[in-house]
Amino acid sequence: MPQQAEHDVLIAFGSNLGDPLKQYQSAVALLTRQLRLDRETQIAVSEPFQTEPVGGPSGQPAYVNGAIRLRTSLPAVELHQILAGIETQLGRERRTRWSARKADLDLILFGDLLLDSSTLTVPHPRMSFRRFVLEPAIEIAGDMVHPLSGKTIRELVDHLNRTPDKIVVTTPDHADLHWKVEELANDRKSSGWTLVAVDDEQAYDSHSTSAKLVVYPTMNPENRLIASAKTFGGPTLGITGHSHEDFATELFAAIQGMSPLIG
């Protein structure tokens, strides 16, 4: 029987309840044991990073984040289920989005797989602009490639470091959203950042060359401007929420995610 091909996988760890460092060690141990990994050849673990919480309720303690790179022949959906089981073993309770947690194990990259289902999206849709994911990953996975942008983890971090703090938001056929972006630009949470709303391709071409992040609404996916935004060479964010509150929450969380780490 032929041996199954191994997949190169990147997993992000996060915890800010209990003993996060111990949780990190336990997550690695459980993964190694349950996937029967060879510690010398099939798994690599980054040093832990301390980071500020992104999004979610205020007043949360700092997070410990790390990255785990491993090789497995399991399919992505099965690995995702194992990760969810380990989170439960470590005491995670799923309540409010982006709330404090004992353990979070996100499947970030799975080789060159592109998957978008109701339960799993790979690559992780926010990985390309979240420093708390990218910077721990550089240590063990700087060469891994984002299959949509074609950029390595190291190149994605370089993009965040060298580009101005500017977000371009495409607003085709959404005059109210265009106005909302201009309003958000004056919000204290976006202080120091430039937010630009564009509703035509000429404006997009002019502003996107210096953007750190391009944001687009997922409604009307056939629109040419949205299609251009999706192929931006750097980080992108598709926002599915229809309300202005949802949009603002996602945008400000993205700004937090691109900010420098504590250490």
PDB file of C-alpha atoms in Angstrom:
ATOM      1  CA  MET A   1       0.000   0.000   0.000  1.00  0.00           C
ATOM      2  CA  PRO A   2       1.549   3.381  -1.020  1.00  0.00           C
ATOM      3  CA  GLN A   3       2.446   5.783   1.770  1.00  0.00           C
ATOM      4  CA  GLN A   4       0.131   8.795   2.051  1.00  0.00           C
ATOM      5  CA  ALA A   5       1.656  12.196   1.281  1.00  0.00           C
ATOM      6  CA  GLU A   6       2.400  14.429   4.247  1.00  0.00           C
ATOM      7  CA  HIS A   7       1.000  17.950   4.394  1.00  0.00           C
ATOM      8  CA  ASP A   8       2.977  20.933   5.670  1.00  0.00           C
ATOM      9  CA  VAL A   9       0.727  22.551   8.294  1.00  0.00           C
ATOM     10  CA  LEU A  10       0.841  25.762  10.326  1.00  0.00           C
ATOM     11  CA  ILE A  11      -1.210  26.104  13.520  1.00  0.00           C
ATOM     12  CA  ALA A  12      -1.538  29.223  15.689  1.00  0.00           C
ATOM     13  CA  PHE A  13      -1.885  28.916  19.462  1.00  0.00           C
ATOM     14  CA  GLY A  14      -3.356  31.512  21.829  1.00  0.00           C
ATOM     15  CA  SER A  15      -4.310  31.594  25.503  1.00  0.00           C
ATOM     16  CA  ASN A  16      -4.978  34.267  28.129  1.00  0.00           C
ATOM     17  CA  LEU A  17      -6.667  32.339  30.952  1.00  0.00           C
ATOM     18  CA  GLY A  18      -5.255  29.949  33.528  1.00  0.00           C
ATOM     19  CA  ASP A  19      -1.560  29.276  32.927  1.00  0.00           C
ATOM     20  CA  PRO A  20      -1.057  30.148  29.214  1.00  0.00           C
ATOM     21  CA  LEU A  21       2.541  28.905  29.033  1.00  0.00           C
ATOM     22  CA  LYS A  22       1.557  25.557  30.509  1.00  0.00           C
ATOM     23  CA  GLN A  23      -1.435  25.406  28.143  1.00  0.00           C
ATOM     24  CA  TYR A  24       0.925  25.940  25.212  1.00  0.00           C
ATOM     25  CA  GLN A  25       3.160  23.095  26.334  1.00  0.00           C
ATOM     26  CA  SER A  26       0.145  20.851  26.897  1.00  0.00           C
ATOM     27  CA  ALA A  27      -1.271  21.630  23.458  1.00  0.00           C
ATOM     28  CA  VAL A  28       2.020  20.639  21.820  1.00  0.00           C
ATOM     29  CA  ALA A  29       2.214  17.439  23.878  1.00  0.00           C
ATOM     30  CA  LEU A  30      -1.364  16.462  22.999  1.00  0.00           C
ATOM     31  CA  LEU A  31      -0.820  17.154  19.309  1.00  0.00           C
ATOM     32  CA  THR A  32       2.375  15.138  19.283  1.00  0.00           C
ATOM     33  CA  ARG A  33       0.753  12.203  21.009  1.00  0.00           C
ATOM     34  CA  GLN A  34      -2.594  12.178  19.198  1.00  0.00           C
ATOM     35  CA  LEU A  35      -1.026  12.590  15.739  1.00  0.00           C
ATOM     36  CA  ARG A  36       1.858  10.240  16.620  1.00  0.00           C
ATOM     37  CA  LEU A  37       4.425  12.765  15.477  1.00  0.00           C
ATOM     38  CA  ASP A  38       8.183  12.327  15.509  1.00  0.00           C
ATOM     39  CA  ARG A  39       9.463  15.239  17.640  1.00  0.00           C
ATOM     40  CA  GLU A  40      12.658  15.454  15.579  1.00  0.00           C
ATOM     41  CA  THR A  41      11.200  15.505  12.062  1.00  0.00           C
ATOM     42  CA  GLN A  42       7.463  16.166  12.133  1.00  0.00           C
ATOM     43  CA  ILE A  43       6.832  19.067  14.517  1.00  0.00           C
ATOM     44  CA  ALA A  44       8.443  22.434  15.301  1.00  0.00           C
ATOM     45  CA  VAL A  45       7.340  24.903  17.955  1.00  0.00           C
ATOM     46  CA  SER A  46       8.026  28.639  18.235  1.00  0.00           C
ATOM     47  CA  GLU A  47       8.946  30.535  21.350  1.00  0.00           C
ATOM     48  CA  PRO A  48       5.908  32.105  23.085  1.00  0.00           C
ATOM     49  CA  PHE A  49       5.012  35.758  22.470  1.00  0.00           C
ATOM     50  CA  GLN A  50       3.047  38.033  24.785  1.00  0.00           C
ATOM     51  CA  THR A  51       0.432  40.054  22.896  1.00  0.00           C
ATOM     52  CA  GLU A  52      -2.435  42.442  23.510  1.00  0.00           C
ATOM     53  CA  PRO A  53      -5.989  41.087  23.018  1.00  0.00           C
ATOM     54  CA  VAL A  54      -7.513  41.863  19.604  1.00  0.00           C
ATOM     55  CA  GLY A  55     -11.229  42.644  19.365  1.00  0.00           C
ATOM     56  CA  GLY A  56     -13.662  41.152  21.856  1.00  0.00           C
ATOM     57  CA  PRO A  57     -14.659  42.397  25.310  1.00  0.00           C
ATOM     58  CA  SER A  58     -12.436  44.959  27.003  1.00  0.00           C
ATOM     59  CA  GLY A  59     -10.366  44.306  30.116  1.00  0.00           C
ATOM     60  CA  GLN A  60      -8.930  40.960  29.002  1.00  0.00           C
ATOM     61  CA  PRO A  61      -5.466  39.885  30.193  1.00  0.00           C
ATOM     62  CA  ALA A  62      -2.597  39.683  27.712  1.00  0.00           C
ATOM     63  CA  TYR A  63      -2.313  36.625  25.498  1.00  0.00           C
ATOM     64  CA  VAL A  64       0.459  34.117  25.039  1.00  0.00           C
ATOM     65  CA  ASN A  65       0.693  33.285  21.343  1.00  0.00           C
ATOM     66  CA  GLY A  66       2.824  30.736  19.549  1.00  0.00           C
ATOM     67  CA  ALA A  67       3.123  28.827  16.298  1.00  0.00           C
ATOM     68  CA  ILE A  68       3.265  25.101  15.625  1.00  0.00           C
ATOM     69  CA  ARG A  69       4.430  23.639  12.320  1.00  0.00           C
ATOM     70  CA  LEU A  70       3.867  19.972  11.681  1.00  0.00           C
ATOM     71  CA  ARG A  71       3.642  17.331   9.004  1.00  0.00           C
ATOM     72  CA  THR A  72       0.662  14.992   8.808  1.00  0.00           C
ATOM     73  CA  SER A  73      -1.084  12.781   6.293  1.00  0.00           C
ATOM     74  CA  LEU A  74      -4.494  13.514   7.820  1.00  0.00           C
ATOM     75  CA  PRO A  75      -6.978  15.560   5.756  1.00  0.00           C
ATOM     76  CA  ALA A  76      -7.567  19.156   6.844  1.00  0.00           C
ATOM     77  CA  VAL A  77     -11.115  18.573   8.109  1.00  0.00           C
ATOM     78  CA  GLU A  78     -10.009  15.707  10.339  1.00  0.00           C
ATOM     79  CA  LEU A  79      -7.085  17.702  11.720  1.00  0.00           C
ATOM     80  CA  HIS A  80      -9.426  20.611  12.419  1.00  0.00           C
ATOM     81  CA  GLN A  81     -11.656  18.297  14.455  1.00  0.00           C
ATOM     82  CA  ILE A  82      -8.655  17.077  16.459  1.00  0.00           C
ATOM     83  CA  LEU A  83      -7.645  20.679  17.197  1.00  0.00           C
ATOM     84  CA  ALA A  84     -11.163  21.443  18.449  1.00  0.00           C
ATOM     85  CA  GLY A  85     -11.013  18.358  20.668  1.00  0.00           C
ATOM     86  CA  ILE A  86      -7.686  19.457  22.173  1.00  0.00           C
ATOM     87  CA  GLU A  87      -9.107  22.930  22.861  1.00  0.00           C
ATOM     88  CA  THR A  88     -11.938  21.251  24.784  1.00  0.00           C
ATOM     89  CA  GLN A  89      -9.478  19.039  26.688  1.00  0.00           C
ATOM     90  CA  LEU A  90      -7.615  22.177  27.741  1.00  0.00           C
ATOM     91  CA  GLY A  91     -10.789  23.775  29.075  1.00  0.00           C
ATOM     92  CA  ARG A  92     -11.923  26.096  26.307  1.00  0.00           C
ATOM     93  CA  GLU A  93     -15.544  27.269  26.497  1.00  0.00           C
ATOM     94  CA  ARG A  94     -16.958  28.891  23.335  1.00  0.00           C
ATOM     95  CA  ARG A  95     -19.023  31.909  24.281  1.00  0.00           C
ATOM     96  CA  THR A  96     -18.520  35.460  23.035  1.00  0.00           C
ATOM     97  CA  ARG A  97     -16.477  35.959  19.868  1.00  0.00           C
ATOM     98  CA  TRP A  98     -12.861  36.966  20.586  1.00  0.00           C
ATOM     99  CA  SER A  99     -13.419  36.544  24.327  1.00  0.00           C
ATOM    100  CA  ALA A 100     -10.788  35.356  26.823  1.00  0.00           C
ATOM    101  CA  ARG A 101      -9.961  31.647  26.507  1.00  0.00           C
ATOM    102  CA  LYS A 102      -7.771  28.912  27.926  1.00  0.00           C
ATOM    103  CA  ALA A 103      -6.739  27.582  24.530  1.00  0.00           C
ATOM    104  CA  ASP A 104      -7.193  28.497  20.891  1.00  0.00           C
ATOM    105  CA  LEU A 105      -5.728  26.334  18.105  1.00  0.00           C
ATOM    106  CA  ASP A 106      -6.343  27.774  14.634  1.00  0.00           C
ATOM    107  CA  LEU A 107      -5.493  25.951  11.429  1.00  0.00           C
ATOM    108  CA  ILE A 108      -3.625  28.668   9.509  1.00  0.00           C
ATOM    109  CA  LEU A 109      -2.063  26.954   6.491  1.00  0.00           C
ATOM    110  CA  PHE A 110      -2.428  23.435   5.149  1.00  0.00           C
ATOM    111  CA  GLY A 111       0.088  23.182   2.310  1.00  0.00           C
ATOM    112  CA  ASP A 112      -1.380  24.915  -0.735  1.00  0.00           C
ATOM    113  CA  LEU A 113      -4.955  23.925   0.138  1.00  0.00           C
ATOM    114  CA  LEU A 114      -7.744  26.440  -0.562  1.00  0.00           C
ATOM    115  CA  LEU A 115     -10.903  25.560   1.371  1.00  0.00           C
ATOM    116  CA  ASP A 116     -13.935  27.676   2.231  1.00  0.00           C
ATOM    117  CA  SER A 117     -16.748  25.769   3.928  1.00  0.00           C
ATOM    118  CA  SER A 118     -19.284  26.523   6.636  1.00  0.00           C
ATOM    119  CA  THR A 119     -16.954  25.038   9.283  1.00  0.00           C
ATOM    120  CA  LEU A 120     -13.423  25.665   8.021  1.00  0.00           C
ATOM    121  CA  THR A 121     -11.609  28.233   5.883  1.00  0.00           C
ATOM    122  CA  VAL A 122      -7.992  27.646   4.850  1.00  0.00           C
ATOM    123  CA  PRO A 123      -5.855  29.709   4.653  1.00  0.00           C
ATOM    124  CA  HIS A 124      -7.176  31.406   7.757  1.00  0.00           C
ATOM    125  CA  PRO A 125      -8.923  34.547   6.424  1.00  0.00           C
ATOM    126  CA  ARG A 126      -7.168  36.949   8.827  1.00  0.00           C
ATOM    127  CA  MET A 127      -3.726  35.384   9.054  1.00  0.00           C
ATOM    128  CA  SER A 128      -2.016  37.682   6.561  1.00  0.00           C
ATOM    129  CA  PHE A 129      -2.332  40.818   8.698  1.00  0.00           C
ATOM    130  CA  ARG A 130      -2.261  39.492  12.258  1.00  0.00           C
ATOM    131  CA  ARG A 131       1.143  40.000  13.826  1.00  0.00           C
ATOM    132  CA  PHE A 132       0.299  37.682  16.727  1.00  0.00           C
ATOM    133  CA  VAL A 133       0.051  34.896  14.141  1.00  0.00           C
ATOM    134  CA  LEU A 134       2.829  35.917  11.748  1.00  0.00           C
ATOM    135  CA  GLU A 135       5.663  36.928  14.056  1.00  0.00           C
ATOM    136  CA  PRO A 136       5.764  33.711  16.113  1.00  0.00           C
ATOM    137  CA  ALA A 137       5.518  31.788  12.820  1.00  0.00           C
ATOM    138  CA  ILE A 138       8.631  33.433  11.332  1.00  0.00           C
ATOM    139  CA  GLU A 139      10.830  31.451  13.691  1.00  0.00           C
ATOM    140  CA  ILE A 140       9.691  28.074  12.358  1.00  0.00           C
ATOM    141  CA  ALA A 141       7.741  28.793   9.158  1.00  0.00           C
ATOM    142  CA  GLY A 142       9.083  31.950   7.539  1.00  0.00           C
ATOM    143  CA  ASP A 143       9.314  30.096   4.228  1.00  0.00           C
ATOM    144  CA  MET A 144       5.711  28.854   4.175  1.00  0.00           C
ATOM    145  CA  VAL A 145       3.680  30.429   1.359  1.00  0.00           C
ATOM    146  CA  HIS A 146       0.198  31.894   1.492  1.00  0.00           C
ATOM    147  CA  PRO A 147      -1.403  30.189  -1.521  1.00  0.00           C
ATOM    148  CA  LEU A 148      -3.604  33.175  -2.462  1.00  0.00           C
ATOM    149  CA  SER A 149      -1.112  36.045  -2.270  1.00  0.00           C
ATOM    150  CA  GLY A 150       1.947  33.952  -3.145  1.00  0.00           C
ATOM    151  CA  LYS A 151       3.864  35.637  -0.313  1.00  0.00           C
ATOM    152  CA  THR A 152       5.832  33.841   2.363  1.00  0.00           C
ATOM    153  CA  ILE A 153       5.199  34.420   6.063  1.00  0.00           C
ATOM    154  CA  ARG A 154       8.399  36.451   6.161  1.00  0.00           C
ATOM    155  CA  GLU A 155       7.267  38.600   3.212  1.00  0.00           C
ATOM    156  CA  LEU A 156       3.882  39.237   4.832  1.00  0.00           C
ATOM    157  CA  VAL A 157       5.595  40.554   7.978  1.00  0.00           C
ATOM    158  CA  ASP A 158       7.922  42.661   5.842  1.00  0.00           C
ATOM    159  CA  HIS A 159       4.877  44.157   4.122  1.00  0.00           C
ATOM    160  CA  LEU A 160       3.405  45.161   7.495  1.00  0.00           C
ATOM    161  CA  ASN A 161       6.726  46.674   8.565  1.00  0.00           C
ATOM    162  CA  ARG A 162       7.463  48.765   5.491  1.00  0.00           C
ATOM    163  CA  THR A 163       4.054  50.063   4.373  1.00  0.00           C
ATOM    164  CA  PRO A 164       2.348  53.131   5.844  1.00  0.00           C
ATOM    165  CA  ASP A 165      -0.521  52.683   8.299  1.00  0.00           C
ATOM    166  CA  LYS A 166      -3.113  52.931   5.553  1.00  0.00           C
ATOM    167  CA  ILE A 167      -6.225  50.845   4.910  1.00  0.00           C
ATOM    168  CA  VAL A 168      -8.079  50.999   1.605  1.00  0.00           C
ATOM    169  CA  VAL A 169     -11.753  50.050   1.756  1.00  0.00           C
ATOM    170  CA  THR A 170     -13.561  49.289  -1.484  1.00  0.00           C
ATOM    171  CA  THR A 171     -17.157  50.571  -1.408  1.00  0.00           C
ATOM    172  CA  PRO A 172     -18.708  49.846  -4.845  1.00  0.00           C
ATOM    173  CA  ASP A 173     -22.438  50.573  -4.952  1.00  0.00           C
ATOM    174  CA  HIS A 174     -22.442  51.230  -1.202  1.00  0.00           C
ATOM    175  CA  ALA A 175     -22.735  54.992  -0.717  1.00  0.00           C
ATOM    176  CA  ASP A 176     -23.666  54.541   2.943  1.00  0.00           C
ATOM    177  CA  LEU A 177     -20.559  52.417   3.540  1.00  0.00           C
ATOM    178  CA  HIS A 178     -18.404  55.004   1.775  1.00  0.00           C
ATOM    179  CA  TRP A 179     -19.720  57.602   4.205  1.00  0.00           C
ATOM    180  CA  LYS A 180     -19.193  55.265   7.169  1.00  0.00           C
ATOM    181  CA  VAL A 181     -15.506  54.777   6.342  1.00  0.00           C
ATOM    182  CA  GLU A 182     -14.990  58.539   6.327  1.00  0.00           C
ATOM    183  CA  GLU A 183     -16.705  58.700   9.715  1.00  0.00           C
ATOM    184  CA  LEU A 184     -14.573  55.868  11.119  1.00  0.00           C
ATOM    185  CA  ALA A 185     -11.427  57.656   9.975  1.00  0.00           C
ATOM    186  CA  ASN A 186     -12.044  60.189  12.749  1.00  0.00           C
ATOM    187  CA  ASP A 187     -12.678  57.579  15.441  1.00  0.00           C
ATOM    188  CA  ARG A 188     -10.153  57.426  18.280  1.00  0.00           C
ATOM    189  CA  LYS A 189      -9.610  53.693  17.632  1.00  0.00           C
ATOM    190  CA  SER A 190      -8.173  54.513  14.223  1.00  0.00           C
ATOM    191  CA  SER A 191      -5.933  57.312  15.501  1.00  0.00           C
ATOM    192  CA  GLY A 192      -2.737  57.472  13.457  1.00  0.00           C
ATOM    193  CA  TRP A 193      -4.177  55.370  10.636  1.00  0.00           C
ATOM    194  CA  THR A 194      -5.337  56.564   7.236  1.00  0.00           C
ATOM    195  CA  LEU A 195      -8.635  55.049   6.106  1.00  0.00           C
ATOM    196  CA  VAL A 196      -9.511  55.597   2.461  1.00  0.00           C
ATOM    197  CA  ALA A 197     -12.838  54.638   0.859  1.00  0.00           C
ATOM    198  CA  VAL A 198     -12.700  54.034  -2.906  1.00  0.00           C
ATOM    199  CA  ASP A 199     -15.641  53.321  -5.194  1.00  0.00           C
ATOM    200  CA  ASP A 200     -13.980  53.093  -8.604  1.00  0.00           C
ATOM    201  CA  GLU A 201     -10.991  51.278 -10.084  1.00  0.00           C
ATOM    202  CA  GLN A 202      -8.988  54.429 -10.798  1.00  0.00           C
ATOM    203  CA  ALA A 203      -9.083  55.472  -7.143  1.00  0.00           C
ATOM    204  CA  TYR A 204      -8.305  51.901  -6.101  1.00  0.00           C
ATOM    205  CA  ASP A 205      -5.239  51.729  -8.370  1.00  0.00           C
ATOM    206  CA  SER A 206      -4.011  55.051  -6.993  1.00  0.00           C
ATOM    207  CA  HIS A 207      -4.335  54.204  -3.311  1.00  0.00           C
ATOM    208  CA  SER A 208      -3.758  50.439  -3.105  1.00  0.00           C
ATOM    209  CA  THR A 209      -0.065  50.660  -4.056  1.00  0.00           C
ATOM    210  CA  SER A 210       0.694  52.126  -0.612  1.00  0.00           C
ATOM    211  CA  ALA A 211      -1.892  50.193   1.420  1.00  0.00           C
ATOM    212  CA  LYS A 212      -1.067  47.966   4.357  1.00  0.00           C
ATOM    213  CA  LEU A 213      -4.476  46.277   4.073  1.00  0.00           C
ATOM    214  CA  VAL A 214      -7.272  46.200   1.483  1.00  0.00           C
ATOM    215  CA  VAL A 215     -10.807  45.605   2.767  1.00  0.00           C
ATOM    216  CA  TYR A 216     -13.835  44.668   0.703  1.00  0.00           C
ATOM    217  CA  PRO A 217     -17.479  43.838   1.436  1.00  0.00           C
ATOM    218  CA  THR A 218     -18.321  40.290   0.417  1.00  0.00           C
ATOM    219  CA  MET A 219     -21.670  41.300  -1.074  1.00  0.00           C
ATOM    220  CA  ASN A 220     -21.786  41.483  -4.875  1.00  0.00           C
ATOM    221  CA  PRO A 221     -18.651  39.330  -5.423  1.00  0.00           C
ATOM    222  CA  GLU A 222     -18.899  39.747  -9.229  1.00  0.00           C
ATOM    223  CA  ASN A 223     -18.148  43.460  -9.008  1.00  0.00           C
ATOM    224  CA  ARG A 224     -14.884  44.293 -10.833  1.00  0.00           C
ATOM    225  CA  LEU A 225     -13.604  46.502  -7.996  1.00  0.00           C
ATOM    226  CA  ILE A 226     -14.126  43.750  -5.425  1.00  0.00           C
ATOM    227  CA  ALA A 227     -12.453  41.272  -7.780  1.00  0.00           C
ATOM    228  CA  SER A 228      -9.429  43.609  -7.951  1.00  0.00           C
ATOM    229  CA  ALA A 229      -9.341  43.906  -4.154  1.00  0.00           C
ATOM    230  CA  LYS A 230      -9.279  40.126  -3.766  1.00  0.00           C
ATOM    231  CA  THR A 231      -6.129  39.912  -5.899  1.00  0.00           C
ATOM    232  CA  PHE A 232      -4.229  42.590  -3.966  1.00  0.00           C
ATOM    233  CA  GLY A 233      -0.675  41.357  -3.466  1.00  0.00           C
ATOM    234  CA  GLY A 234      -0.736  42.041   0.267  1.00  0.00           C
ATOM    235  CA  PRO A 235      -3.176  41.337   3.091  1.00  0.00           C
ATOM    236  CA  THR A 236      -6.909  41.494   2.358  1.00  0.00           C
ATOM    237  CA  LEU A 237     -10.011  41.265   4.531  1.00  0.00           C
ATOM    238  CA  GLY A 238     -13.489  40.388   3.305  1.00  0.00           C
ATOM    239  CA  ILE A 239     -16.176  41.646   5.691  1.00  0.00           C
ATOM    240  CA  THR A 240     -19.460  39.776   5.631  1.00  0.00           C
ATOM    241  CA  GLY A 241     -21.371  41.796   8.226  1.00  0.00           C
ATOM    242  CA  HIS A 242     -24.057  44.008   6.761  1.00  0.00           C
ATOM    243  CA  SER A 243     -24.365  46.491   9.637  1.00  0.00           C
ATOM    244  CA  HIS A 244     -22.101  49.453  10.193  1.00  0.00           C
ATOM    245  CA  GLU A 245     -21.386  48.126  13.695  1.00  0.00           C
ATOM    246  CA  ASP A 246     -20.126  44.809  12.287  1.00  0.00           C
ATOM    247  CA  PHE A 247     -17.981  46.673   9.789  1.00  0.00           C
ATOM    248  CA  ALA A 248     -16.472  48.945  12.437  1.00  0.00           C
ATOM    249  CA  THR A 249     -15.747  46.001  14.766  1.00  0.00           C
ATOM    250  CA  GLU A 250     -13.884  44.098  12.039  1.00  0.00           C
ATOM    251  CA  LEU A 251     -11.964  47.170  10.912  1.00  0.00           C
ATOM    252  CA  PHE A 252     -10.774  48.152  14.380  1.00  0.00           C
ATOM    253  CA  ALA A 253      -9.842  44.549  15.200  1.00  0.00           C
ATOM    254  CA  ALA A 254      -7.730  44.515  12.023  1.00  0.00           C
ATOM    255  CA  ILE A 255      -5.960  47.697  13.148  1.00  0.00           C
ATOM    256  CA  GLN A 256      -5.215  46.097  16.514  1.00  0.00           C
ATOM    257  CA  GLY A 257      -3.958  42.943  14.803  1.00  0.00           C
ATOM    258  CA  MET A 258      -1.459  44.929  12.712  1.00  0.00           C
ATOM    259  CA  SER A 259      -0.070  46.852  15.693  1.00  0.00           C
ATOM    260  CA  PRO A 260       3.356  45.945  17.175  1.00  0.00           C
ATOM    261  CA  LEU A 261       3.460  43.082  19.695  1.00  0.00           C
ATOM    262  CA  ILE A 262       4.322  43.504  23.369  1.00  0.00           C
ATOM    263  CA  GLY A 263       7.254  41.107  23.101  1.00  0.00           C
TER     264      GLY A 263
END
